[in-house]
Every structure is written in structure tokens, then in C-alpha cells.
PDB file of C-alpha atoms in Angstrom:
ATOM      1  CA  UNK Y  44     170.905  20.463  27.839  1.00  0.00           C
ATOM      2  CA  UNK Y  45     171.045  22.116  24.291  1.00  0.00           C
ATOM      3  CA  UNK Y  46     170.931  18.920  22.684  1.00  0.00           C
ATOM      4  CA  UNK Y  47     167.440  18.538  24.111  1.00  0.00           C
ATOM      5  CA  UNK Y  48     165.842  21.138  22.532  1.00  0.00           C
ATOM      6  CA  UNK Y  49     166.257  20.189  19.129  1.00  0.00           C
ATOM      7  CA  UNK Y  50     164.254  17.234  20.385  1.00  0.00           C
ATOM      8  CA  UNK Y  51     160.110  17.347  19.056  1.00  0.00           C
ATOM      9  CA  UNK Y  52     158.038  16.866  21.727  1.00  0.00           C
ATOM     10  CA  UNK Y  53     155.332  14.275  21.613  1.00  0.00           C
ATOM     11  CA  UNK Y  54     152.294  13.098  23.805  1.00  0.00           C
ATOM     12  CA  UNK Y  55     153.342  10.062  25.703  1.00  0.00           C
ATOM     13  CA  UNK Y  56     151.212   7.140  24.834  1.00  0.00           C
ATOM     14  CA  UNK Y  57     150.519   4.710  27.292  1.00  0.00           C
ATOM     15  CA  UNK Y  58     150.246   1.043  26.830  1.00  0.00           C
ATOM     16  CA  UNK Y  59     146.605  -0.441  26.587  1.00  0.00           C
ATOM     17  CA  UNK Y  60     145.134   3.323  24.616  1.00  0.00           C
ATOM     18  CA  UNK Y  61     143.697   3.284  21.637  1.00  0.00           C
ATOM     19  CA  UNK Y  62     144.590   5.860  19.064  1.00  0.00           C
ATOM     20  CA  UNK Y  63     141.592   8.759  19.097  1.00  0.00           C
ATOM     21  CA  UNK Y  64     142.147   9.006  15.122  1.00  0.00           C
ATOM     22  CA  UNK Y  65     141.374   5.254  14.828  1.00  0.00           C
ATOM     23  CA  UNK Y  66     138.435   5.618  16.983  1.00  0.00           C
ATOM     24  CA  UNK Y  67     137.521   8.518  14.771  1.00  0.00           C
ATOM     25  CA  UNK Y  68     138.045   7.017  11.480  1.00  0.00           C
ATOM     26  CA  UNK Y  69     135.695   3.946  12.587  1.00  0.00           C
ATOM     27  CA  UNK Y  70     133.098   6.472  13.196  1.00  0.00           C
ATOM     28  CA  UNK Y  71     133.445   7.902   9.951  1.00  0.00           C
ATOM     29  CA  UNK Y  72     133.135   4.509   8.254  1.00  0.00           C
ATOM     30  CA  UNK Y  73     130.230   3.547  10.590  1.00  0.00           C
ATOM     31  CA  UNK Y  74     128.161   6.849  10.078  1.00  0.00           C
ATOM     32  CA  UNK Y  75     128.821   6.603   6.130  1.00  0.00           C
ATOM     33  CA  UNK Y  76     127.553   3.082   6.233  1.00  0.00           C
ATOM     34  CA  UNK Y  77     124.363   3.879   8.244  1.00  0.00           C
ATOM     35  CA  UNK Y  78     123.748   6.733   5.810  1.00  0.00           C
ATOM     36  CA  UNK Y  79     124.385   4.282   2.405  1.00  0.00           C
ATOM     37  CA  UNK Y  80     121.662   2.251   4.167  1.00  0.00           C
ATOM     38  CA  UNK Y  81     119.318   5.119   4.712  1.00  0.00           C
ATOM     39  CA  UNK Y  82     119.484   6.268   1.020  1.00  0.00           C
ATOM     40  CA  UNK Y  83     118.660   2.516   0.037  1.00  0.00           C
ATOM     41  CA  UNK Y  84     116.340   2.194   2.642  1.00  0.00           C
ATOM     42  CA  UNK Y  85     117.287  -1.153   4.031  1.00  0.00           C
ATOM     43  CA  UNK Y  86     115.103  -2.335   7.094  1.00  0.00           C
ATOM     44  CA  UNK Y  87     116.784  -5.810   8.179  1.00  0.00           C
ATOM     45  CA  UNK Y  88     117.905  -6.980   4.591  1.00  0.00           C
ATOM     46  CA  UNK Y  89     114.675  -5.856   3.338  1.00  0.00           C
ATOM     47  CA  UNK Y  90     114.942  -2.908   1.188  1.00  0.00           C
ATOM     48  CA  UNK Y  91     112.710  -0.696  -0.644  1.00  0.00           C
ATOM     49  CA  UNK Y  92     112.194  -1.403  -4.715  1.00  0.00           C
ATOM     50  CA  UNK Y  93     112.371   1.884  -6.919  1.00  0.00           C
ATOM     51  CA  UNK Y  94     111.093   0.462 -10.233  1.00  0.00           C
ATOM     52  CA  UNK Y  95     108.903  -2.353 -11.408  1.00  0.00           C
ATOM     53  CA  UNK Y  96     111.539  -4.617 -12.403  1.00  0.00           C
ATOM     54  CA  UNK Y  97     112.853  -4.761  -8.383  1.00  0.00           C
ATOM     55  CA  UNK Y  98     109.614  -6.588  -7.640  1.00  0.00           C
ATOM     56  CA  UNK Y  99     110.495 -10.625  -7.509  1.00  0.00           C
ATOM     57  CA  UNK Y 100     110.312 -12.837  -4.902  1.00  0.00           C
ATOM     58  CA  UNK Y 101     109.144 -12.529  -1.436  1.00  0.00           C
ATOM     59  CA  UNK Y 102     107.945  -9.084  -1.065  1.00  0.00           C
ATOM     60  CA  UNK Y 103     106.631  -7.210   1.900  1.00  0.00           C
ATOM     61  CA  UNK Y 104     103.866  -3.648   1.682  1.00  0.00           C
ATOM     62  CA  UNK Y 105     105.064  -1.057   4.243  1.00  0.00           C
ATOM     63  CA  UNK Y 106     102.444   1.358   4.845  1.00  0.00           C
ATOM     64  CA  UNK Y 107     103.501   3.987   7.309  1.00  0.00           C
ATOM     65  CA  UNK Y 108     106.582   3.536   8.893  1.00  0.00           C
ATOM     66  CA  UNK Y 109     107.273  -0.037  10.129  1.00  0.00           C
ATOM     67  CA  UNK Y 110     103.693  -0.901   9.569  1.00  0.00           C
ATOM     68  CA  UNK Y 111     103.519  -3.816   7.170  1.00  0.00           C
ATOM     69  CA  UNK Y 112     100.266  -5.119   5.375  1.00  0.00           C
ATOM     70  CA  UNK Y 113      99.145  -8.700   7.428  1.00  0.00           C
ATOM     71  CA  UNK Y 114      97.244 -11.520   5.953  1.00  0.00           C
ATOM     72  CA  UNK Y 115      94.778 -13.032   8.717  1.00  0.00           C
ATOM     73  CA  UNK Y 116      93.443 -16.927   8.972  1.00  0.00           C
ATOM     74  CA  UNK Y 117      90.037 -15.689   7.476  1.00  0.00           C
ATOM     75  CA  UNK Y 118      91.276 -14.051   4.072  1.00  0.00           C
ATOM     76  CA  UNK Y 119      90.728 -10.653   5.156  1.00  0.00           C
ATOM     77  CA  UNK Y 120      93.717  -8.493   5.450  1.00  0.00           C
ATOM     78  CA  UNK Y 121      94.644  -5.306   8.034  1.00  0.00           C
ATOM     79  CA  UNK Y 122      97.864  -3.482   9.015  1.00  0.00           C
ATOM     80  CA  UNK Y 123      99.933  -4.509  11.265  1.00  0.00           C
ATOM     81  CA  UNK Y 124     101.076  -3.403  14.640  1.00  0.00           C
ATOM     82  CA  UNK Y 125     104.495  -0.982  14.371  1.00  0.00           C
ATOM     83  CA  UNK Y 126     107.439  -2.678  14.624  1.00  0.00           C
ATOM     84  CA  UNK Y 127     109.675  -2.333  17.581  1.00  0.00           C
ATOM     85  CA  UNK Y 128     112.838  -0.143  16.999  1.00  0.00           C
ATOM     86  CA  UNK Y 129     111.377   1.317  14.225  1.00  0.00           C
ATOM     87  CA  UNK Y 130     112.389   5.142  15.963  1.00  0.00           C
ATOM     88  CA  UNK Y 131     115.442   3.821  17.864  1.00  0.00           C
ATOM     89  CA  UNK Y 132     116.915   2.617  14.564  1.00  0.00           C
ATOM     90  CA  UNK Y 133     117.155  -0.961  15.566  1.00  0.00           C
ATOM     91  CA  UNK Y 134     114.937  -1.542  12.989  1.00  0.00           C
ATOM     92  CA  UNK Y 135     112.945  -4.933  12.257  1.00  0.00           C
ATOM     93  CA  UNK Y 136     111.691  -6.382   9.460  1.00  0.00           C
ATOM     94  CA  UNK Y 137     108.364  -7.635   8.495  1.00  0.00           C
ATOM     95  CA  UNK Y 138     106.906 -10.917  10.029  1.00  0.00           C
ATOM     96  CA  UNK Y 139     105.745 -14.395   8.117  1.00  0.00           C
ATOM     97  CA  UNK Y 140     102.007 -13.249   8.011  1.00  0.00           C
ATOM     98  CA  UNK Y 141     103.707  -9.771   6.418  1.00  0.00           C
ATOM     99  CA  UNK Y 142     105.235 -11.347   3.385  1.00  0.00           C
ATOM    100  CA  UNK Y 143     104.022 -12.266  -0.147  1.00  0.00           C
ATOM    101  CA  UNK Y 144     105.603 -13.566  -2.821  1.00  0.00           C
ATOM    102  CA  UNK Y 145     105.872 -11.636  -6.266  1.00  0.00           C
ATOM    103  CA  UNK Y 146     104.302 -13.449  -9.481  1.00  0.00           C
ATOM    104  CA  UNK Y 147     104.962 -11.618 -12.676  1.00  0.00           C
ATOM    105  CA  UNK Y 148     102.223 -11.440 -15.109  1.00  0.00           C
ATOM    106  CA  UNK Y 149     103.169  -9.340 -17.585  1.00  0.00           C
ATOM    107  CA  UNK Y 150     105.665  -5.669 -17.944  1.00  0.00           C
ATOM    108  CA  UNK Y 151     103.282  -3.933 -15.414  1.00  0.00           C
ATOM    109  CA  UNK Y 152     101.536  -6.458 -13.396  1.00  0.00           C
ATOM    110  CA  UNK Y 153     101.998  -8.883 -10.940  1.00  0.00           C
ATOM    111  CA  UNK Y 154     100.058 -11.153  -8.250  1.00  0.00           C
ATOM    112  CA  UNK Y 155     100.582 -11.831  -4.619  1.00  0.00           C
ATOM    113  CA  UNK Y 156     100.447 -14.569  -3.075  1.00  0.00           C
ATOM    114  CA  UNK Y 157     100.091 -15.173   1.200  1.00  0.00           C
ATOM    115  CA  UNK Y 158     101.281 -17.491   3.234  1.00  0.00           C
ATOM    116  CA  UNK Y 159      98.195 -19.216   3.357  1.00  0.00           C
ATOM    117  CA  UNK Y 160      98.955 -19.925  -0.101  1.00  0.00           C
ATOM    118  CA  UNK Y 161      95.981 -17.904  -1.562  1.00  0.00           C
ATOM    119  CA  UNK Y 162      96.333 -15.177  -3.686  1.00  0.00           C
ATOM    120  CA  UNK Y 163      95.405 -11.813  -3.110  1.00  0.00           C
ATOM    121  CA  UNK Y 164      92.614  -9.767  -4.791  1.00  0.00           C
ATOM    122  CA  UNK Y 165      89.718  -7.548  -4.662  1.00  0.00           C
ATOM    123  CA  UNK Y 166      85.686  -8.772  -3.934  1.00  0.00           C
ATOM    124  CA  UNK Y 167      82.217  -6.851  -4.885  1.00  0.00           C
ATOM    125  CA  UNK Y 168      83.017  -4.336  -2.598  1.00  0.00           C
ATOM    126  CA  UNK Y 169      86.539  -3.292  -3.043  1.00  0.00           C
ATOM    127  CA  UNK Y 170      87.942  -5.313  -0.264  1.00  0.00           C
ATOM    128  CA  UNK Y 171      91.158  -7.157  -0.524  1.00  0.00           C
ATOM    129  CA  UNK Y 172      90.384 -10.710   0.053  1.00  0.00           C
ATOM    130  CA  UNK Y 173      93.075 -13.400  -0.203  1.00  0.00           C
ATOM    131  CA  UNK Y 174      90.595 -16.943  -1.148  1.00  0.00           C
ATOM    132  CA  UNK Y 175      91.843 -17.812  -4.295  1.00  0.00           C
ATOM    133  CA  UNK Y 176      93.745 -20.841  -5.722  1.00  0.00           C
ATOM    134  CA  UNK Y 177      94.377 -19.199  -8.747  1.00  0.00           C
ATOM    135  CA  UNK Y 178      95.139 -16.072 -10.846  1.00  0.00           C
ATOM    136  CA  UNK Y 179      92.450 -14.414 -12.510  1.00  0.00           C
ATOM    137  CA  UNK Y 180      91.392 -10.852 -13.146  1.00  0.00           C
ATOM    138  CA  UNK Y 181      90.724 -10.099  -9.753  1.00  0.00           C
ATOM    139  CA  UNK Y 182      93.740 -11.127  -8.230  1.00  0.00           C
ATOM    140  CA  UNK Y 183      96.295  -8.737 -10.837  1.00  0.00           C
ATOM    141  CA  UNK Y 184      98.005  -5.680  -9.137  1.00  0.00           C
ATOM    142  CA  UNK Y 185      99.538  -2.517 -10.750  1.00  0.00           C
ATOM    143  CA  UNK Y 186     102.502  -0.681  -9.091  1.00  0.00           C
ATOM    144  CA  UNK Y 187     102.487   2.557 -10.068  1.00  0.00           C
ATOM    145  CA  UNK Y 188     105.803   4.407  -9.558  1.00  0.00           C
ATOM    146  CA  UNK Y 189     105.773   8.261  -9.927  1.00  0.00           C
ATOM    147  CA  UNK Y 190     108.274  11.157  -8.381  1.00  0.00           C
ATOM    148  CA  UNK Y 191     109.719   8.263  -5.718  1.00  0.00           C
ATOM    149  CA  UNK Y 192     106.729   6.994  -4.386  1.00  0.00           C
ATOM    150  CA  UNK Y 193     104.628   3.956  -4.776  1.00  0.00           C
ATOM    151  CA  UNK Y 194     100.734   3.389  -4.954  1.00  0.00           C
ATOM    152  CA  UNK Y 195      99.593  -0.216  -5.472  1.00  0.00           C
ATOM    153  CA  UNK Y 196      96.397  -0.143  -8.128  1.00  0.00           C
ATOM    154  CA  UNK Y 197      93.762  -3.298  -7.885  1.00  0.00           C
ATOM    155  CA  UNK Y 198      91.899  -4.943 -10.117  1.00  0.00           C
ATOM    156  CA  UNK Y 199      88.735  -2.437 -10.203  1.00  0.00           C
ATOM    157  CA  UNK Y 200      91.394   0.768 -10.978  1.00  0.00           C
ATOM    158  CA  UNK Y 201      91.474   1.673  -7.421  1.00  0.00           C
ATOM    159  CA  UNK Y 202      94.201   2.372  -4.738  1.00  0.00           C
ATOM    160  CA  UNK Y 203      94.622   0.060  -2.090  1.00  0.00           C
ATOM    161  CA  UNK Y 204      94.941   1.615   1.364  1.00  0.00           C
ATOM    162  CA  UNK Y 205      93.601   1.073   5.393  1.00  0.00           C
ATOM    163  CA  UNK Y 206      90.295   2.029   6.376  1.00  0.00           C
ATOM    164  CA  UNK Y 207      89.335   3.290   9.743  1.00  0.00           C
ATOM    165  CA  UNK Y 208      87.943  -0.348  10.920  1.00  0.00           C
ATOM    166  CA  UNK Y 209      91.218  -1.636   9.897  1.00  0.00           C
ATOM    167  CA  UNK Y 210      90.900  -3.507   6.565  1.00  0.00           C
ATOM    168  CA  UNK Y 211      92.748  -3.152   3.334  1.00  0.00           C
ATOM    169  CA  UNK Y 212      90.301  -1.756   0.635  1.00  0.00           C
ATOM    170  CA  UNK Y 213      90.618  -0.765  -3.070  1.00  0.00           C
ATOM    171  CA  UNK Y 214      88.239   2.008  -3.277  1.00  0.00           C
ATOM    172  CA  UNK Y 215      90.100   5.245  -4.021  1.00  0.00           C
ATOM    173  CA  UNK Y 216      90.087   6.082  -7.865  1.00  0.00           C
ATOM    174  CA  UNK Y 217      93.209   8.719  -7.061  1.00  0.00           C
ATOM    175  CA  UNK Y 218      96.818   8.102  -4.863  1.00  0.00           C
ATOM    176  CA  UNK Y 219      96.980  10.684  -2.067  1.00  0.00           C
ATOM    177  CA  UNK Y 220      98.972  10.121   1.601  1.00  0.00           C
ATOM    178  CA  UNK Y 221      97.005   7.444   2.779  1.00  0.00           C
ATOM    179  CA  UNK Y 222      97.131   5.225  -0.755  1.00  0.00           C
ATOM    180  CA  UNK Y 223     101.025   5.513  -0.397  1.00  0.00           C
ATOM    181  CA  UNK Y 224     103.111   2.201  -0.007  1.00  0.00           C
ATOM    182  CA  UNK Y 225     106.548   0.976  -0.181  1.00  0.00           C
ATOM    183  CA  UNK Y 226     107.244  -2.693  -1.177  1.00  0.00           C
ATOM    184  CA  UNK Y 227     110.158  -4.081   0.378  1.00  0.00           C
ATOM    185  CA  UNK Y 228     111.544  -7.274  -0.824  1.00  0.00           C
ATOM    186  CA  UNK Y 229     114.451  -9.493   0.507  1.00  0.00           C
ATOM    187  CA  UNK Y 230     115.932 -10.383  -2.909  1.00  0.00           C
ATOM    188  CA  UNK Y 231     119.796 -10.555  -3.261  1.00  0.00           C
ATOM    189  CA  UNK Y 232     120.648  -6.757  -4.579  1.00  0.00           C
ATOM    190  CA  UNK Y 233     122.339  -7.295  -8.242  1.00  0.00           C
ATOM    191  CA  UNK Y 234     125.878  -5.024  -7.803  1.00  0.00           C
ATOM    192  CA  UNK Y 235     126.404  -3.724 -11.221  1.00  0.00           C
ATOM    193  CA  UNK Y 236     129.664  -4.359 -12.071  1.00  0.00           C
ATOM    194  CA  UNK Y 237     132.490  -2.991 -14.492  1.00  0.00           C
ATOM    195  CA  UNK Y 238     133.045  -5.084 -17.247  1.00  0.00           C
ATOM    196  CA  UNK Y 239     136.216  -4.438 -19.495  1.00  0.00           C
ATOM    197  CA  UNK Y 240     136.019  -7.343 -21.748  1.00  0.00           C
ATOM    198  CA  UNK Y 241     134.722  -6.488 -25.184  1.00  0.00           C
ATOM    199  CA  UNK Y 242     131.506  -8.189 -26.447  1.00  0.00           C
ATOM    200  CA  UNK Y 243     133.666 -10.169 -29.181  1.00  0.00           C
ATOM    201  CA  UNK Y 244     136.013 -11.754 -26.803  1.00  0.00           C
ATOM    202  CA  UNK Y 245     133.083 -12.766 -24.443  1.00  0.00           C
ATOM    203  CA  UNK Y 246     132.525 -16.862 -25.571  1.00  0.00           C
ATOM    204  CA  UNK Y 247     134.554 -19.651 -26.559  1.00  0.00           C
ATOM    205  CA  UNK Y 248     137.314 -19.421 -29.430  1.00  0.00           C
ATOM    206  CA  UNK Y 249     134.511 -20.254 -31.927  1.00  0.00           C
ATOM    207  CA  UNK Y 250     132.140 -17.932 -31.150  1.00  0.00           C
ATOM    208  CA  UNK Y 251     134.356 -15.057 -30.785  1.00  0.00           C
ATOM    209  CA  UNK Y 252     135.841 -15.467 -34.240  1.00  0.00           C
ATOM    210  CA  UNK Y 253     132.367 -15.370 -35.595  1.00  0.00           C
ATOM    211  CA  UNK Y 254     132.173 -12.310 -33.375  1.00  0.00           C
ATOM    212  CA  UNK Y 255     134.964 -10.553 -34.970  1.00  0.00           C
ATOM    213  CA  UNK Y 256     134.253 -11.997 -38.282  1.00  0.00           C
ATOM    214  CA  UNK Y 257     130.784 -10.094 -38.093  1.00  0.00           C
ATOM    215  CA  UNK Y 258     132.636  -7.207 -37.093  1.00  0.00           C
ATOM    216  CA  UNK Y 259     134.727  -6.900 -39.586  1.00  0.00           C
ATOM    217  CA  UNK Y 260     133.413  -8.862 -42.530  1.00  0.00           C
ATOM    218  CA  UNK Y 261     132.742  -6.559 -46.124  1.00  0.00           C
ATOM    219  CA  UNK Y 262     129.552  -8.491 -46.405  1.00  0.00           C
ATOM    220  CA  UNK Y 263     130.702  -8.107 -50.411  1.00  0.00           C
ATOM    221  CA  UNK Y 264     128.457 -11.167 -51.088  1.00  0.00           C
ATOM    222  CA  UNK Y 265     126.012 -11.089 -47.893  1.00  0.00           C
ATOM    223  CA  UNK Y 266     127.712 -14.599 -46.758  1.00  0.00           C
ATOM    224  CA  UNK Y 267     129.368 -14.880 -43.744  1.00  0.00           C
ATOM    225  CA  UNK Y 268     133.211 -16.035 -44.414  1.00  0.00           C
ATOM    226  CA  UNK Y 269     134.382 -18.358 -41.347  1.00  0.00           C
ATOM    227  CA  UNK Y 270     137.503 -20.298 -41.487  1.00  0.00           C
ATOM    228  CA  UNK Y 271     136.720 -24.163 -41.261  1.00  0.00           C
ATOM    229  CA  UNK Y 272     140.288 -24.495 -39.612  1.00  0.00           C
ATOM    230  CA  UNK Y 273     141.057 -26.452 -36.774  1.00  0.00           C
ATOM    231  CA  UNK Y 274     139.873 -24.409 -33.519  1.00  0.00           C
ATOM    232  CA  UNK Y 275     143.020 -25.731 -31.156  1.00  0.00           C
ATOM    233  CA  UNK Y 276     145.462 -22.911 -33.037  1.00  0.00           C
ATOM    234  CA  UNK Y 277     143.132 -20.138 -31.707  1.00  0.00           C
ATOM    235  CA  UNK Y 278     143.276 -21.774 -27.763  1.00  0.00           C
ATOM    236  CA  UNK Y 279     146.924 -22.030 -28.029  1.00  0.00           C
ATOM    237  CA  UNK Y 280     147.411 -18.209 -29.348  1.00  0.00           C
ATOM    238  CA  UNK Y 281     144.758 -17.228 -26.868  1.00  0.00           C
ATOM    239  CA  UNK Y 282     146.915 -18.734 -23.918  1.00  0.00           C
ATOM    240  CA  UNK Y 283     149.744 -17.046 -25.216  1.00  0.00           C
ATOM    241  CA  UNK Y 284     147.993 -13.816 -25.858  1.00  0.00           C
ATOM    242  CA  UNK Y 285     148.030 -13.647 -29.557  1.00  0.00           C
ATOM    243  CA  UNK Y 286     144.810 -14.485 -29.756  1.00  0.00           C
ATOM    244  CA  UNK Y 287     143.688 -11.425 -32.449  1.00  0.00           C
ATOM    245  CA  UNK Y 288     147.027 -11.518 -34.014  1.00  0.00           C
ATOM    246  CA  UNK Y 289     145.756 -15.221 -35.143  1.00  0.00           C
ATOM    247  CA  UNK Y 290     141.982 -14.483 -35.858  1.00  0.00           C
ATOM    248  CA  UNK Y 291     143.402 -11.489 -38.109  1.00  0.00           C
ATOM    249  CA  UNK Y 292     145.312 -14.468 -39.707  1.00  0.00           C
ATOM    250  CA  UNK Y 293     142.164 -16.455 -40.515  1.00  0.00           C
ATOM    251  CA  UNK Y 294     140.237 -13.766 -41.546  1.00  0.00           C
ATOM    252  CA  UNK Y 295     142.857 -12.798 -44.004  1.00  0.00           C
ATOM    253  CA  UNK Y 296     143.337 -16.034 -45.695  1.00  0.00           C
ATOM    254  CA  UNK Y 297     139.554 -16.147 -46.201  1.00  0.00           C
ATOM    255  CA  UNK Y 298     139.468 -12.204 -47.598  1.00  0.00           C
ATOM    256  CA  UNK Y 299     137.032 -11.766 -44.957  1.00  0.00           C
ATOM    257  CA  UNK Y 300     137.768  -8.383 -43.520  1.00  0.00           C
ATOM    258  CA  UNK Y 301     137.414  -5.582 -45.168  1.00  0.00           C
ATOM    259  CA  UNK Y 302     140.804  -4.048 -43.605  1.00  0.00           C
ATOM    260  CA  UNK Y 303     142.784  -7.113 -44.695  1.00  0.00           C
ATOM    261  CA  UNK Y 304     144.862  -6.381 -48.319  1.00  0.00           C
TER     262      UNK Y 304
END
């Protein structure tokens, strides 16, 4: 029996169990993923635009939470009712009649068009109106970003926000609580990438000897020196990775680089 004791002791695991640290580690993962989408802000694919240059496509304006600006069959506009799951986290995103799509008019301006294929913009009396066919000074919107948060400014320098009869009006001259937005769009996210490969080497053969010629060139007589040599001794080298070893070649025979004797 004294052979026994040296034995470690472990729990028995039954057939059919799962593994409590597995279980635990897929909660990790899961609670780290719900909390990358809360920083984004992602409601169903749609998520919230920090800067101007975010704005493109088909957009949505949240104002509150899960209450998304509506277009109605008679131009007029008014919020829309909450969306379900907004509070049980089974969020949903904005409807057809909620969504716009982004037209860029210049580095600080945009329009919006509904689905009804009109665009959107102010009237005599500060309300937003969506009759038109086409752009004009009426129908031009200013995001203006500042500490996070979002205020959309119309045509007549006001802030658009929802009245107490329930229409979207442009009649504030300052952003407070009410005249705060968030525009949501459903645009692909661009994931910025690492890139390792130089500038120069980015290009065909050609190009990237003019690259490196440019980099390295004396400039003694302002011209720049490129080697009129066939190109298909620069694909070969770069296949068999001499590739610089053979533009330093070219630029020496020309006296083109300024570290070449």
C-alpha cells in the first residue's frame, strides 16, 4: 500500500463533462467581445461614426437610445418608436424608413437623402422637410463633432432636434441634451493594417527603381538618371531575392547614387 501514496490524486472525470476552465475561458472571450462592441458601439452591424470622414453610405440618426430619426409618406419627419431589446441587449437596428444615405459635398458637409428618394432639408420655419429632387442650400448638413458627441447643424445655423408635437426642427442656435445625435452607418469598418513593405518596393520593377533612384539619386544635374536596360533582369533578381543587390547595379553604372564610388 506504500506504493500508493506516492500516487497524486486527481478528480475523476466522467465521460460526457465538460471541462469548467473551458467553459470559463469561453466566457472570458464572450464578455471581452461584448465589451469591444460596447466601446465601438455596434447596434446590429450599425455602428456609431466618431469623425466626419466615417460618414458614407447609408447612414442612420439615433437620437436617444434606440430611437432613430423616421422619414414619413408626407415629407415631414418625427422619431421613431424605441426599438425592442434596446435594454435587454438584444439590440436592433434601425428600420428602412430610418435610413439615409450620405452625399458628400465638401470637407464638412454632406446631404441626406430618404427613401422616398428626396433629400432632406430645412423650410421657412425651421422644419426638416424631405421634398426635394435636388441639392441646394437648404438641403446641406454640418456634423459637428466636439468632446465625443455629435450635433447635426442645418442649413439656417441651427441644431436639429424633436419637438414636443413630434417633428424634427432646426431651431436651436446652441447644442445642449436634446440637440445630441449619433449617426450610425452600416459601412464595412476599414481594419488598419500593418504594413512592412517599404514605399520603394511597393509597384512593379519599373516603378520601384524609379523609387529608389529618387531616393538615392545626387540630383548633381537636377535630371533624373534611370537605366534604359531591359526590365526582365530586375523580375528575375526579384524572384530570387536579389532584387536591390541588382537595382544598386543599375544605379551604379549610371553614377546615379550618390553612395555608389
Amino acid at each position: 500500500m506504500a506504493e500508493y501514496s506516492c500516487v497524486k490524486s486527481t478528480k475523476l472525470v466522467l465521460k460526457g463533462t465538460k471541462s469548467k476552465n473551458k467553459k470559463k475561458n469561453q466566457d472570458k472571450k464572450r464578455k471581452r467581445e461584448e465589451n469591444a462592441e460596447d466601446r465601438l458601439d455596434i447596434v446590429e452591424g450599425w455602428w456609431t461614426v466618431t469623425n466626419f470622414g466615417e460618414i458614407t453610405g447609408t447612414v442612420a440618426i439615433e437620437m436617444g437610445q434606440g430611437t432613430y430619426i423616421s422619414a414619413l409618406d408626407n415629407g415631414l419627419f418625427t422619431l421613431g418608436a424605441p426599438h425592442k431589446g434596446w435594454y435587454e441587449r438584444t439590440y436592433e437596428g434601425p428600420s428602412p424608413p430610418e435610413q439615409f444615405t450620405a452625399v458628400k459635398l465638401s470637407d464638412t458637409r454632406i446631404a441626406l437623402k430618404s427613401g422616398y428618394g428626396k433629400y432632406l432639408g430645412i423650410n421657412s420655419d425651421g422644419l426638416v422637410i424631405g421634398r426635394s429632387d435636388a441639392i441646394g442650400s437648404r438641403e446641406q448638413w454640418e456634423p459637428v463633432f466636439q468632446e465625443g458627441k455629435i450635433a447635426l447643424l442645418a442649413a439656417n445655423s441651427c441644431f436639429i432636434r424633436c419637438n414636443e408635437e413630434g417633428d424634427i426642427e432646426a431651431k436651436s442656435k446652441t447644442a445642449g441634451d436634446e440637440e445630441m445625435i449619433k449617426i450610425r452607418t452600416c459601412a464595412e469598418r476599414e481594419a488598419k493594417q500593418k504594413d512592412d513593405i517599404p514605399e520603394e518596393d511597393k509597384g512593379n520593377v519599373k516603378q520601384c527603381e524609379i523609387n529608389y533612384v529618387k531616393k538615392f539619386q545626387s540630383f548633381q544635374d537636377r535630371k533624373l538618371k534611370v537605366s534604359q536596360e531591359d526590365s526582365k533582369a530586375l523580375k528575375k533578381a526579384r524572384k530570387e531575392g536579389t532584387f536591390h543587390e541588382a537595382l544598386l547595379d543599375r544605379r551604379a553604372k549610371l553614377k546615379a547614387d550618390r553612395y555608389c564610388k
